[in-house]
Coordinates of C-alpha atoms (C1' of nucleotides) in Angstrom, one line a residue:
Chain S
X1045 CA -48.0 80.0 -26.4
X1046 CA -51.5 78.7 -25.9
X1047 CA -52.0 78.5 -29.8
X1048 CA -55.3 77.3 -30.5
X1049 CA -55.1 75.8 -33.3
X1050 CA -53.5 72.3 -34.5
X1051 CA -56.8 69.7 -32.9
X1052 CA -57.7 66.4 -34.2
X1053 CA -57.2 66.2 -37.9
X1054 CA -60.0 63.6 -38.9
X1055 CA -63.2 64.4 -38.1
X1056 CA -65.4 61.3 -37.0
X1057 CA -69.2 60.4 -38.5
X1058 CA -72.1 61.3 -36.0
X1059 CA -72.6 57.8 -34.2
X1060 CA -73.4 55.4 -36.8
X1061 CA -76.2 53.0 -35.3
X1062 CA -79.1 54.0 -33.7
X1063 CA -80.0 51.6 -30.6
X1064 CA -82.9 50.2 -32.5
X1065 CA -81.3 49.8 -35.8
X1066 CA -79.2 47.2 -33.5
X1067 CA -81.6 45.1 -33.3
X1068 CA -83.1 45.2 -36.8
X1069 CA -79.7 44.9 -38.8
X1070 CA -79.3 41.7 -40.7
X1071 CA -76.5 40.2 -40.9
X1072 CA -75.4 42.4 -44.0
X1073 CA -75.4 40.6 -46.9
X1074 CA -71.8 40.0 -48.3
X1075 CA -71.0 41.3 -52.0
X1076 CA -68.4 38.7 -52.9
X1077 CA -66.1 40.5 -56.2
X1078 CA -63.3 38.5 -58.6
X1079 CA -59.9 39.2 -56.9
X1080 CA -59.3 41.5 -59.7
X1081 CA -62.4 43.7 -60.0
X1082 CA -62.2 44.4 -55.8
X1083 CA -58.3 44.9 -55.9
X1084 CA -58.9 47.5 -59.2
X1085 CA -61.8 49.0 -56.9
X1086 CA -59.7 49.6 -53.8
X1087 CA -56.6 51.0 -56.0
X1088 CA -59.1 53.4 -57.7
X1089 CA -60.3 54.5 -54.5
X1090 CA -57.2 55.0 -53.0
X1091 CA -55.5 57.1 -55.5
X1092 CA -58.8 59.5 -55.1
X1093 CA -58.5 59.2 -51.4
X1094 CA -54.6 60.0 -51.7
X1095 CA -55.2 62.9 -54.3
X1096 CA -57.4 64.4 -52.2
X1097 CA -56.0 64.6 -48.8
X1098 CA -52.8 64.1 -46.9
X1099 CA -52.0 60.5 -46.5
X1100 CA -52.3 61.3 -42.8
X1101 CA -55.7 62.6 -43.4
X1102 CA -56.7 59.6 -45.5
X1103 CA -57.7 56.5 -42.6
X1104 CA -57.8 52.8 -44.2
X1105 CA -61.4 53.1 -42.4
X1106 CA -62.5 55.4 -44.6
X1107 CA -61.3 53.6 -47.6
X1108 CA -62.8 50.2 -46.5
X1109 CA -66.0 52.4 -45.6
X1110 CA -66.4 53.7 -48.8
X1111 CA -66.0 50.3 -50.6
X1112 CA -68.2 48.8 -48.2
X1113 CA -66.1 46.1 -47.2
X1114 CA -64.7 45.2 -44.1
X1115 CA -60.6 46.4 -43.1
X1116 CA -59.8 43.0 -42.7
X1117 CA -60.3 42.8 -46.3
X1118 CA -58.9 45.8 -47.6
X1119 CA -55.5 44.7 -46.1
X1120 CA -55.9 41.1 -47.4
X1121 CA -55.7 42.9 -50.8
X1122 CA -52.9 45.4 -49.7
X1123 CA -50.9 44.4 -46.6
X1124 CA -50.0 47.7 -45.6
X1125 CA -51.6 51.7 -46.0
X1126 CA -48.2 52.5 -47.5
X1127 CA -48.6 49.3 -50.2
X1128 CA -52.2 50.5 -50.9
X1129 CA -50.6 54.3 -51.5
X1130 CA -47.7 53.0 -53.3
X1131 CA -49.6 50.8 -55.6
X1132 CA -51.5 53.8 -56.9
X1133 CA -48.8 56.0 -57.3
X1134 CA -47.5 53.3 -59.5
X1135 CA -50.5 53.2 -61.6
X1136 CA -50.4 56.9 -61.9
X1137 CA -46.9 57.0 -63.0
X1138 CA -47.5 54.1 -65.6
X1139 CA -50.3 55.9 -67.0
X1140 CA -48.1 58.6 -67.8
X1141 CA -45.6 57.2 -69.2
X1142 CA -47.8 54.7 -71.1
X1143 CA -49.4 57.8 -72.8
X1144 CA -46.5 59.8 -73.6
X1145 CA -44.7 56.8 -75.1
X1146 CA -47.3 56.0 -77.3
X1147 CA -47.5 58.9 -78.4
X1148 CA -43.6 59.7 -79.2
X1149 CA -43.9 57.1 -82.6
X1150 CA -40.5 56.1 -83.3
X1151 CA -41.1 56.4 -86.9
X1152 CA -41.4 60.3 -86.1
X1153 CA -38.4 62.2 -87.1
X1154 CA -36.1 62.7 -83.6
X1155 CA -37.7 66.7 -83.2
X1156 CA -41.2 66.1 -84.3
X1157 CA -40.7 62.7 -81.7
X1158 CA -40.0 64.9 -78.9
X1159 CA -42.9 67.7 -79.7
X1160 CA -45.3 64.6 -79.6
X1161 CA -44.1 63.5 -76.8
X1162 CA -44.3 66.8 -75.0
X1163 CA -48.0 67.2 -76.3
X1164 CA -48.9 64.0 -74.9
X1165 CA -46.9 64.9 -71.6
X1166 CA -49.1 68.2 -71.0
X1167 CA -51.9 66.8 -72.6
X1168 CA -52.0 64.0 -69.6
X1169 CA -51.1 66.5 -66.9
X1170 CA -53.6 68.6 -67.8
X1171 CA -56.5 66.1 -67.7
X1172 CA -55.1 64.5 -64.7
X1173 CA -54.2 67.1 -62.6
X1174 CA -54.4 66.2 -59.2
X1175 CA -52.8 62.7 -58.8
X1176 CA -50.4 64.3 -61.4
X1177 CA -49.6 66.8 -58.7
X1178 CA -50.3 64.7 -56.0
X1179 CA -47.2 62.5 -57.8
X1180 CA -45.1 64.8 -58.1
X1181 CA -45.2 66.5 -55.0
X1182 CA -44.6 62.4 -53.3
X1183 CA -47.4 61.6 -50.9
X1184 CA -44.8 60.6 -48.2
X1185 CA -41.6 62.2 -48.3
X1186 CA -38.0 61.1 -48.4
X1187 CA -40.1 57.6 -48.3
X1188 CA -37.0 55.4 -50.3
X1189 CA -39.9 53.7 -51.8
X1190 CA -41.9 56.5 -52.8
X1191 CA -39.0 58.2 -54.1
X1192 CA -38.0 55.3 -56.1
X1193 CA -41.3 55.4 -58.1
X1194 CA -40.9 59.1 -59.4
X1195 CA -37.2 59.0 -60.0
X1196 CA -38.4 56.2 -62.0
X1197 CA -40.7 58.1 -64.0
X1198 CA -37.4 60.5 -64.4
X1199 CA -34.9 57.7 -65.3
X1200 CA -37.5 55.9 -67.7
X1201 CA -37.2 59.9 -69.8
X1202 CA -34.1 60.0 -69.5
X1203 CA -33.4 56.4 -70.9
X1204 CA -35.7 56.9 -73.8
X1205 CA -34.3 60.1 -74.8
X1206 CA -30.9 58.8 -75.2
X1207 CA -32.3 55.7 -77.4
X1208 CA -34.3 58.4 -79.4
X1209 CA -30.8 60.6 -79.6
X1210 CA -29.0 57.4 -80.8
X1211 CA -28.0 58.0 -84.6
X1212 CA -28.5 62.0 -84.9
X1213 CA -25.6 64.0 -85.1
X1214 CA -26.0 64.9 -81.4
X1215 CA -25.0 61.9 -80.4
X1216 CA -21.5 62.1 -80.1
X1217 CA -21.5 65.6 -78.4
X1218 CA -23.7 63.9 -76.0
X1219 CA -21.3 60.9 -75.0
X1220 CA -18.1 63.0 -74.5
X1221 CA -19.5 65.1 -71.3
X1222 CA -21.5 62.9 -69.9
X1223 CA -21.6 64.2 -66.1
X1224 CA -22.5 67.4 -67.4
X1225 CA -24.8 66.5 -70.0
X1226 CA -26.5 64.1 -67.1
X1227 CA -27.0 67.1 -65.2
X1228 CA -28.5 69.2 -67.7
X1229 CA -31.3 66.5 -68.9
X1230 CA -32.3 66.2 -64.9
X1231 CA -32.2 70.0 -64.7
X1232 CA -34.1 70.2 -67.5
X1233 CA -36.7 67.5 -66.5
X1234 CA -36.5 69.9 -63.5
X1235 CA -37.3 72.2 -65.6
X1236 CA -40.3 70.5 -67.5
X1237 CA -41.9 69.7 -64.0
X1238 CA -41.8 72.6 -63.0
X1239 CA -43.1 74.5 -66.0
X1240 CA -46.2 72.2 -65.9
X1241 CA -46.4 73.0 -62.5
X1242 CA -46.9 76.5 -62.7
X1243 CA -48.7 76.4 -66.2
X1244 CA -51.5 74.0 -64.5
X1245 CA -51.8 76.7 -61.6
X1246 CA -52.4 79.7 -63.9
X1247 CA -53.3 78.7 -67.2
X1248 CA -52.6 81.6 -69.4
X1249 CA -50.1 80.0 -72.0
X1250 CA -51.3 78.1 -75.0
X1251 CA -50.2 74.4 -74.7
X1252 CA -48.2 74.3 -77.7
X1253 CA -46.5 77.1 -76.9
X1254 CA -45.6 76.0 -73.6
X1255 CA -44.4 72.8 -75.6
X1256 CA -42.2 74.7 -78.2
X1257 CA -40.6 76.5 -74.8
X1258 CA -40.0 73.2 -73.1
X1259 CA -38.3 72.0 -77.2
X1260 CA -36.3 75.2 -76.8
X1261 CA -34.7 74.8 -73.3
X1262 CA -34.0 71.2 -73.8
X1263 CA -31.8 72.2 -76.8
X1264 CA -30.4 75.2 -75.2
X1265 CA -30.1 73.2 -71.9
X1266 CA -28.0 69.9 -74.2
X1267 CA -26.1 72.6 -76.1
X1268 CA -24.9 74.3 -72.5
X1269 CA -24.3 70.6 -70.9
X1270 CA -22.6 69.3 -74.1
X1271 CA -20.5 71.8 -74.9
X1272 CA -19.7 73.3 -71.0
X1273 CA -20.8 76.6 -69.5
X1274 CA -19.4 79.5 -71.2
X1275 CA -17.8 80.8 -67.7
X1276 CA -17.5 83.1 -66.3
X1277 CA -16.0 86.8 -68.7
X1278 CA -12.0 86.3 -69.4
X1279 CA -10.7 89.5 -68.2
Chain K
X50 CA -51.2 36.9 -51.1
X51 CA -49.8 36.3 -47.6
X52 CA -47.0 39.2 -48.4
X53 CA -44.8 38.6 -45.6
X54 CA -43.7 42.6 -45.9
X55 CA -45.0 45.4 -44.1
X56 CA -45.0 44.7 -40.6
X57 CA -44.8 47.6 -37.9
X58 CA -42.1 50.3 -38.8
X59 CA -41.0 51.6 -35.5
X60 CA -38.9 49.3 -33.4
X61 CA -39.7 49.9 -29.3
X62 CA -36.5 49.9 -27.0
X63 CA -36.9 46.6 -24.6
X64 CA -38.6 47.2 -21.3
X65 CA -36.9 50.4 -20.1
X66 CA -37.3 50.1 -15.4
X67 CA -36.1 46.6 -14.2
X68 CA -38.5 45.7 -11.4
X69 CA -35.9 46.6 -8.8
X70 CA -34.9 50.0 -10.4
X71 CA -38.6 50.7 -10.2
X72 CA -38.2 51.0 -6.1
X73 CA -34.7 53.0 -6.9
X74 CA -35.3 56.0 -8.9
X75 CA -35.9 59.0 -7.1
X76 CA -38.4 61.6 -8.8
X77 CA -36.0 62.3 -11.2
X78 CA -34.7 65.7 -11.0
X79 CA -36.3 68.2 -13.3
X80 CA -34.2 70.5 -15.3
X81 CA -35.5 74.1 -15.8
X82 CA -34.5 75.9 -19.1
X83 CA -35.6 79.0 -20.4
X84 CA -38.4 79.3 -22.9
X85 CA -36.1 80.0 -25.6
X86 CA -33.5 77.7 -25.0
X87 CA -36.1 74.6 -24.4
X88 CA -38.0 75.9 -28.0
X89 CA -34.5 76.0 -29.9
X90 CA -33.2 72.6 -28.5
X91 CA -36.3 70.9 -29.4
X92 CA -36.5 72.4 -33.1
X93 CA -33.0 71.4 -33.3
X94 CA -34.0 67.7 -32.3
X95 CA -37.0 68.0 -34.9
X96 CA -35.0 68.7 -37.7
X97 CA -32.2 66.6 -37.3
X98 CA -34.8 63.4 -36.6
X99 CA -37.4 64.7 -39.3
X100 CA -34.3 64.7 -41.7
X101 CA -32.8 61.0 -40.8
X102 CA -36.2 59.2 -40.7
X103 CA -39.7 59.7 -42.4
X104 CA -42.6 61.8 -40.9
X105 CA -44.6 58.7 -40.2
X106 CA -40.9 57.0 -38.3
X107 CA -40.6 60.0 -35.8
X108 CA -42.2 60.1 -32.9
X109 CA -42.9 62.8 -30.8
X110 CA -41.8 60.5 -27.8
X111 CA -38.4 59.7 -29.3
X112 CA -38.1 63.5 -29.2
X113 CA -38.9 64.4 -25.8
X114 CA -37.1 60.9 -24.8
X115 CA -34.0 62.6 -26.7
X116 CA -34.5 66.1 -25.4
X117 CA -35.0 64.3 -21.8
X118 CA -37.8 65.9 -20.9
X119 CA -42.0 64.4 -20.7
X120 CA -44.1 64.6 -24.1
X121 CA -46.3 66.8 -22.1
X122 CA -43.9 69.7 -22.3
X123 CA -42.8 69.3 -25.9
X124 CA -46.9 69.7 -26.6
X125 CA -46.6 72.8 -24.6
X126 CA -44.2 74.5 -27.2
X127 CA -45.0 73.3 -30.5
X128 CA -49.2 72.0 -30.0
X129 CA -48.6 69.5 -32.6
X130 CA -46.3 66.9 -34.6
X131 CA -47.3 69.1 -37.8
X132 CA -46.4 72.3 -36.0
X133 CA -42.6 71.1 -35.3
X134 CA -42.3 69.5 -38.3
X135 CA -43.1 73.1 -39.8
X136 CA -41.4 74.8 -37.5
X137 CA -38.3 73.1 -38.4
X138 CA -39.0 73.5 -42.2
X139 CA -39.1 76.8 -42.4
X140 CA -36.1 77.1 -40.4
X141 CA -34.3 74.9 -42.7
X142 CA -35.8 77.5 -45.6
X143 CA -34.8 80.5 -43.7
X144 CA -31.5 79.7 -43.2
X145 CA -30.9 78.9 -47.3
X146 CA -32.5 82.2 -48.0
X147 CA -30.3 83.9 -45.2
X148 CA -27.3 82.6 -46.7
X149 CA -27.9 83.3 -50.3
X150 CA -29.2 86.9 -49.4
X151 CA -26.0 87.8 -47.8
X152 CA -23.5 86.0 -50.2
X153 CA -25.4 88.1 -53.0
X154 CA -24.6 91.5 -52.5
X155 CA -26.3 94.2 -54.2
X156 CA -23.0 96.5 -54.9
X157 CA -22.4 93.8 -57.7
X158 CA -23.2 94.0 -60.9
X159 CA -25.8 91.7 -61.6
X160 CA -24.6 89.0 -63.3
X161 CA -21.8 88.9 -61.0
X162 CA -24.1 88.9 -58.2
X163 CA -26.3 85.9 -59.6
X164 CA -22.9 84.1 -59.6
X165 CA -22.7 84.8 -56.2
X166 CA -25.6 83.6 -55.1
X167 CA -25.8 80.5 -56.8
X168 CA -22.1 79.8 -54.7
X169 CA -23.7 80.6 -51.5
X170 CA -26.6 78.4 -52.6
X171 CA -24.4 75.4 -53.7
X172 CA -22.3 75.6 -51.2
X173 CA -24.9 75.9 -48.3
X174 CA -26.7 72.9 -50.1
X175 CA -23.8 70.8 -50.0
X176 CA -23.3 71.5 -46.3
X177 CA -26.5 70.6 -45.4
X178 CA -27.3 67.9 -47.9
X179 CA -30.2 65.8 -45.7
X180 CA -31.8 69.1 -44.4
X181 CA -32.1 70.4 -47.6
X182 CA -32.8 67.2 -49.2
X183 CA -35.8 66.6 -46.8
X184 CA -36.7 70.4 -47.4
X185 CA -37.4 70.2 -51.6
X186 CA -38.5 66.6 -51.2
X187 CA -41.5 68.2 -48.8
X188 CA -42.0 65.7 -45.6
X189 CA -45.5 65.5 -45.4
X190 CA -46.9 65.3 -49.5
X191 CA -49.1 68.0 -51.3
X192 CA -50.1 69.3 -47.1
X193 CA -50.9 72.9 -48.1
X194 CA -48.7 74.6 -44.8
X195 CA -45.3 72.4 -46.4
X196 CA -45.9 73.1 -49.8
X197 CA -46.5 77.1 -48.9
X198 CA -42.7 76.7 -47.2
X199 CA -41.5 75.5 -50.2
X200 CA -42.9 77.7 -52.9
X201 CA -42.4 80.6 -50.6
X202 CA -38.5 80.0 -51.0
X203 CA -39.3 79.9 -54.6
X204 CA -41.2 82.7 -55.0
X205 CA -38.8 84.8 -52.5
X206 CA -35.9 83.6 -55.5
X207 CA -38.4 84.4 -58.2
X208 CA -39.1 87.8 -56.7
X209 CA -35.2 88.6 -55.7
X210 CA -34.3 88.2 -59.4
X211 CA -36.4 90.5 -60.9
X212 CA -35.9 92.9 -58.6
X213 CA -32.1 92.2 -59.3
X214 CA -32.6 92.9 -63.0
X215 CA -35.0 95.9 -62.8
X216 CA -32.7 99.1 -64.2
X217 CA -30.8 96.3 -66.4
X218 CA -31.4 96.0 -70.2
X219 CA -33.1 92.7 -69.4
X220 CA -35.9 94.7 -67.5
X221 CA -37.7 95.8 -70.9
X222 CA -37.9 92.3 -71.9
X223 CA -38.8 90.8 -68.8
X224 CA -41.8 93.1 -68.6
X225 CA -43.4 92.3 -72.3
X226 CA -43.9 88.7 -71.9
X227 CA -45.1 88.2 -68.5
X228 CA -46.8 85.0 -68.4
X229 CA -44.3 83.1 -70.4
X230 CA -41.5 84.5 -68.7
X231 CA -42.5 83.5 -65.3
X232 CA -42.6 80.2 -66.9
X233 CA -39.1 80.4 -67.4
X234 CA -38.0 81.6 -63.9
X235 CA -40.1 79.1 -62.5
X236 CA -39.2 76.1 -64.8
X237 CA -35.1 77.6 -64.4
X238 CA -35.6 76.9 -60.6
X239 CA -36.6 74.1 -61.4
X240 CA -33.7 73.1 -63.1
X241 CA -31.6 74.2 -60.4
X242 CA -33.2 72.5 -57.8
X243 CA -32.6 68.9 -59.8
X244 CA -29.2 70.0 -60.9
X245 CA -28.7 70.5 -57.2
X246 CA -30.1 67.2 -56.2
X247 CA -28.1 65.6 -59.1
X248 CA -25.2 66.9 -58.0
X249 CA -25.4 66.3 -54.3
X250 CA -25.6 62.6 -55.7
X251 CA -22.7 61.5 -57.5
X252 CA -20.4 64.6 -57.0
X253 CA -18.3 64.5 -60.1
X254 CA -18.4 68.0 -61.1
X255 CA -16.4 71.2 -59.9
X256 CA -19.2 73.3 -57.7
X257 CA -17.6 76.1 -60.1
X258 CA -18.9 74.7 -63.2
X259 CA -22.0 73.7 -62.2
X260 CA -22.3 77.4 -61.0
X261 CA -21.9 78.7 -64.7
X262 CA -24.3 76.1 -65.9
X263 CA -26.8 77.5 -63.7
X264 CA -25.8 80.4 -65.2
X265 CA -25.8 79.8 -69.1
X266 CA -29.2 78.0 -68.5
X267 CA -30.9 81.2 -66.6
X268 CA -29.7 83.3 -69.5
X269 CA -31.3 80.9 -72.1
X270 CA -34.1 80.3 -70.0
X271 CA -34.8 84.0 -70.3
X272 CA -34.2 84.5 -73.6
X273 CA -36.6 81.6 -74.9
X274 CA -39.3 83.5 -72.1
X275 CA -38.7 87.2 -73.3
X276 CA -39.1 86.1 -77.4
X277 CA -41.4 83.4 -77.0
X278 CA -40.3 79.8 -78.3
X279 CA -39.2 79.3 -82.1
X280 CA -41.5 77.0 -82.3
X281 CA -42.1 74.5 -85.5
X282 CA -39.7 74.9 -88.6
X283 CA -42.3 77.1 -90.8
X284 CA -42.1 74.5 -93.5
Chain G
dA1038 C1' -82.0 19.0 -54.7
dG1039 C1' -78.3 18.6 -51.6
dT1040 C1' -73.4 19.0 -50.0
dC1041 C1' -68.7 19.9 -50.6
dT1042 C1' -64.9 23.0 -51.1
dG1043 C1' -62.0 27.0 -52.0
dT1044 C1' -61.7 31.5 -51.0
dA1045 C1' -63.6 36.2 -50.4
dT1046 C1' -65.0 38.3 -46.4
dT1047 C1' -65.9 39.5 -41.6
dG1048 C1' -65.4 41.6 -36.9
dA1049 C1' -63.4 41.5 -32.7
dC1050 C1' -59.0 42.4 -30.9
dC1051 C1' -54.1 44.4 -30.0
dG1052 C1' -50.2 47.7 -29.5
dT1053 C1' -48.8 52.2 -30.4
dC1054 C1' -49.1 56.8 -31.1
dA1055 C1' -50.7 61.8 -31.2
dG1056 C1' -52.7 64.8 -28.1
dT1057 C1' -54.9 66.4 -23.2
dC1058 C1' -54.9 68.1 -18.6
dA1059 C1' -54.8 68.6 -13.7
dA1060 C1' -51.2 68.4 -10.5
dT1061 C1' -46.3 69.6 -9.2
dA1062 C1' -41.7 71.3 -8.6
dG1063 C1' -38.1 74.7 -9.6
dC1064 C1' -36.8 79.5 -9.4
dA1065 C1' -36.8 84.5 -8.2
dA1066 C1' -38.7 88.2 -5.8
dA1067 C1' -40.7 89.8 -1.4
Chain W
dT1500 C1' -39.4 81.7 4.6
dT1501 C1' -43.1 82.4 1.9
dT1502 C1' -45.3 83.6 -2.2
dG1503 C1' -46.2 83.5 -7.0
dC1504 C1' -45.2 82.4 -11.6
dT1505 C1' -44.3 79.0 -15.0
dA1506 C1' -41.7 75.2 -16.7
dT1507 C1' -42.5 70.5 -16.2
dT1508 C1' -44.6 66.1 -15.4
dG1509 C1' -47.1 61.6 -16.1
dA1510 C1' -51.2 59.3 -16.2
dC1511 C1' -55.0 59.1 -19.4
dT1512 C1' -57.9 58.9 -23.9
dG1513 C1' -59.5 58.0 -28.4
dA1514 C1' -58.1 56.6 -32.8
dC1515 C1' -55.6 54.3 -36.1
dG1516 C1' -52.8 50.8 -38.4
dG1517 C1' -52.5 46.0 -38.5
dT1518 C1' -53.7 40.7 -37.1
dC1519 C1' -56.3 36.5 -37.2
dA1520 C1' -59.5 32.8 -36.4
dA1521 C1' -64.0 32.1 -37.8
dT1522 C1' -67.7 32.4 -41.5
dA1523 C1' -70.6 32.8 -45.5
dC1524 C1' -70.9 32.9 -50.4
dA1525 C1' -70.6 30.7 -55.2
dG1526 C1' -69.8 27.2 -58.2
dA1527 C1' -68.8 22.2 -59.0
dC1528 C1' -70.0 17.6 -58.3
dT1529 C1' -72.9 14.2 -57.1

DNA sequence: AGTCTGTATTGACCGTCAGTCAATAGCAAA
DNA sequence: TTTGCTATTGACTGACGGTCAATACAGACT
């Protein structure tokens, strides 16, 4: 028992005003900003806030503080902390998949689609590591709303990598197992996430190569889904 | 603007003592348990509530309310919210690891033995579906103490496995492409883990066969690691 | 120049919650 | 019965998320 440690999380500023200040302060001149350009400030400050610490850690306070407004504006902008923290793990997952589906040129042969996409993929985690992780990792858990946004980003893959199937011979392989071949695209998103995941911690793989692995284990991981598990030996 | 959402999350019972009842109630008779029994019911209480409702939703009051004791003496055995919360995490992550240690015994041979872990795994994940659920969707996002829980069960899996396969033919390949075949291991657990989650979703697949996809995709997984990727069609 | 008007902005305020601490009551040994 | 240990209480605090009526800024229109 008798564990020091746990405390008060946040740590306050020193006393902000000295007595005389008081007396001197103006009235503080207002900075009045275009609904758009203040709501795209705040959201850009929150995602820092929220890739940097723990959502407990980050205060609206502090967020209002560093915009130098008021709270009372911050939450006419986003009625809630959670909105504000949704609204930038939105961005961040739109960003991503604005990227990578640029990138994947449907006029690129289904294979060469995929690599392109993949570059794009890791090319984007890479620059963007920590809301990347800070996404991934979902800033609240088991939040219906937070989880909603990255099984989003998961379902929007999935979606587009059946279009970008449609026509190639793997099509019809893919359509006659479908619970299994569902499981094996999640695993292998799985699989992709957390590849990245351990790639962006120790970075001693070239990025393509990483890329060509992830190409591999999809097809390995559609073969496996498509054409069931080989078992177990038949004594 | 003017959002009507949001609003206050938690929901407070109606005012618990009647004016009267106020003159009634006796001191309320105190019910002494031993320190280990008081410490196990609580951390039963904080998983069960940390798995139904979010982090933020819980509050330590509800839990001593439901434990029937004062918040005072649930501070006294775990010194924070953050420190039950772990508390009951890495319970939830010692249990999974029990159970798949024991199911896996080392007098198998080893595939054998990976099969039999991945049954105790699947099966113990089925069980307890919310725990486990709340466990790999991490409670509190990207808090260093939750995500260490986590990876540590991964990195306990990573490490079991290549201890399992040291003395096989495997071991040689393993050894010669280090970084790229942790890649795999971690990415395969990866896979596992949203197979799993998949799974636990819509169940319409035999635990069995889901096993020996695990399986088949380990095996490929490894195999893509140990030779390194085929990469682009050397035109 | 004035003055009017819509809206961006403020700041004081509230209820709740995590966390603290000195005082107290149950239990076992003497 | 008394003593001593410790499990237990409950009142208290500071901070934080969220609300709201009042206010000051900017551009439009005399």
């Amino acid at each position: 028992m008798a564990v020091i440690r746990g405390l008060r999380r946040r740590r306050r500023a020193a006393a902000p005003v000295a007595d005389d200040a008081a007396r001197t302060r103006r009235p503080r001149r207002r900075i009045r900003l275009e609904n758009d350009q203040r709501r795209a400030q705040l959201l850009a400050l929150g995602i820092q806030a929220f890739s940097d610490r723990t959502y407990d850690d980050v205060s609206i306070d502090d967020i209002a503080r560093a915009a130098g407004i008021s709270k009372g504006l911050l939450y006419h902008y986003f009625p809630t902390k959670r909105d504000l923290y949704l609204a930038g793990l939105r961005t961040t997952a739109d960003d991503l998949i604005a990227t990578t589906t640029a990138a994947a040129s449907p006029s690129l042969p289904p294979l060469e689609r995929m690599r392109a996409g993949l570059d794009a993929y890791l090319d984007h985690v890479s620059h963007h590591a920590r809301p990347f992780v800070a996404l991934m990792r979902g800033g609240i858990g088991s939040d219906p709303e937070v989880v909603a946004v990255i099984e989003g980003v998961r379902a929007t893959y999935v979606q587009r990598f059946l279009e970008n199937a449609e026509g190639t011979p793997l099509a019809g392989m893919l359509m006659a197992n479908r619970p299994l071949v569902r499981i094996a695209i999640r695993g292998w998103i799985g699989f992709v996430e957390a590849a990245s995941l351990e790639w962006l911690t120790r970075k001693d793989v070239e990025r393509t190569t990483l890329r060509d692995v992830l190409v591999d284990a999809l097809l390995a991981s559609l073969r496996i889904g498509a054409a069931g598990p080989s078992g177990p030996p038949r004594t």
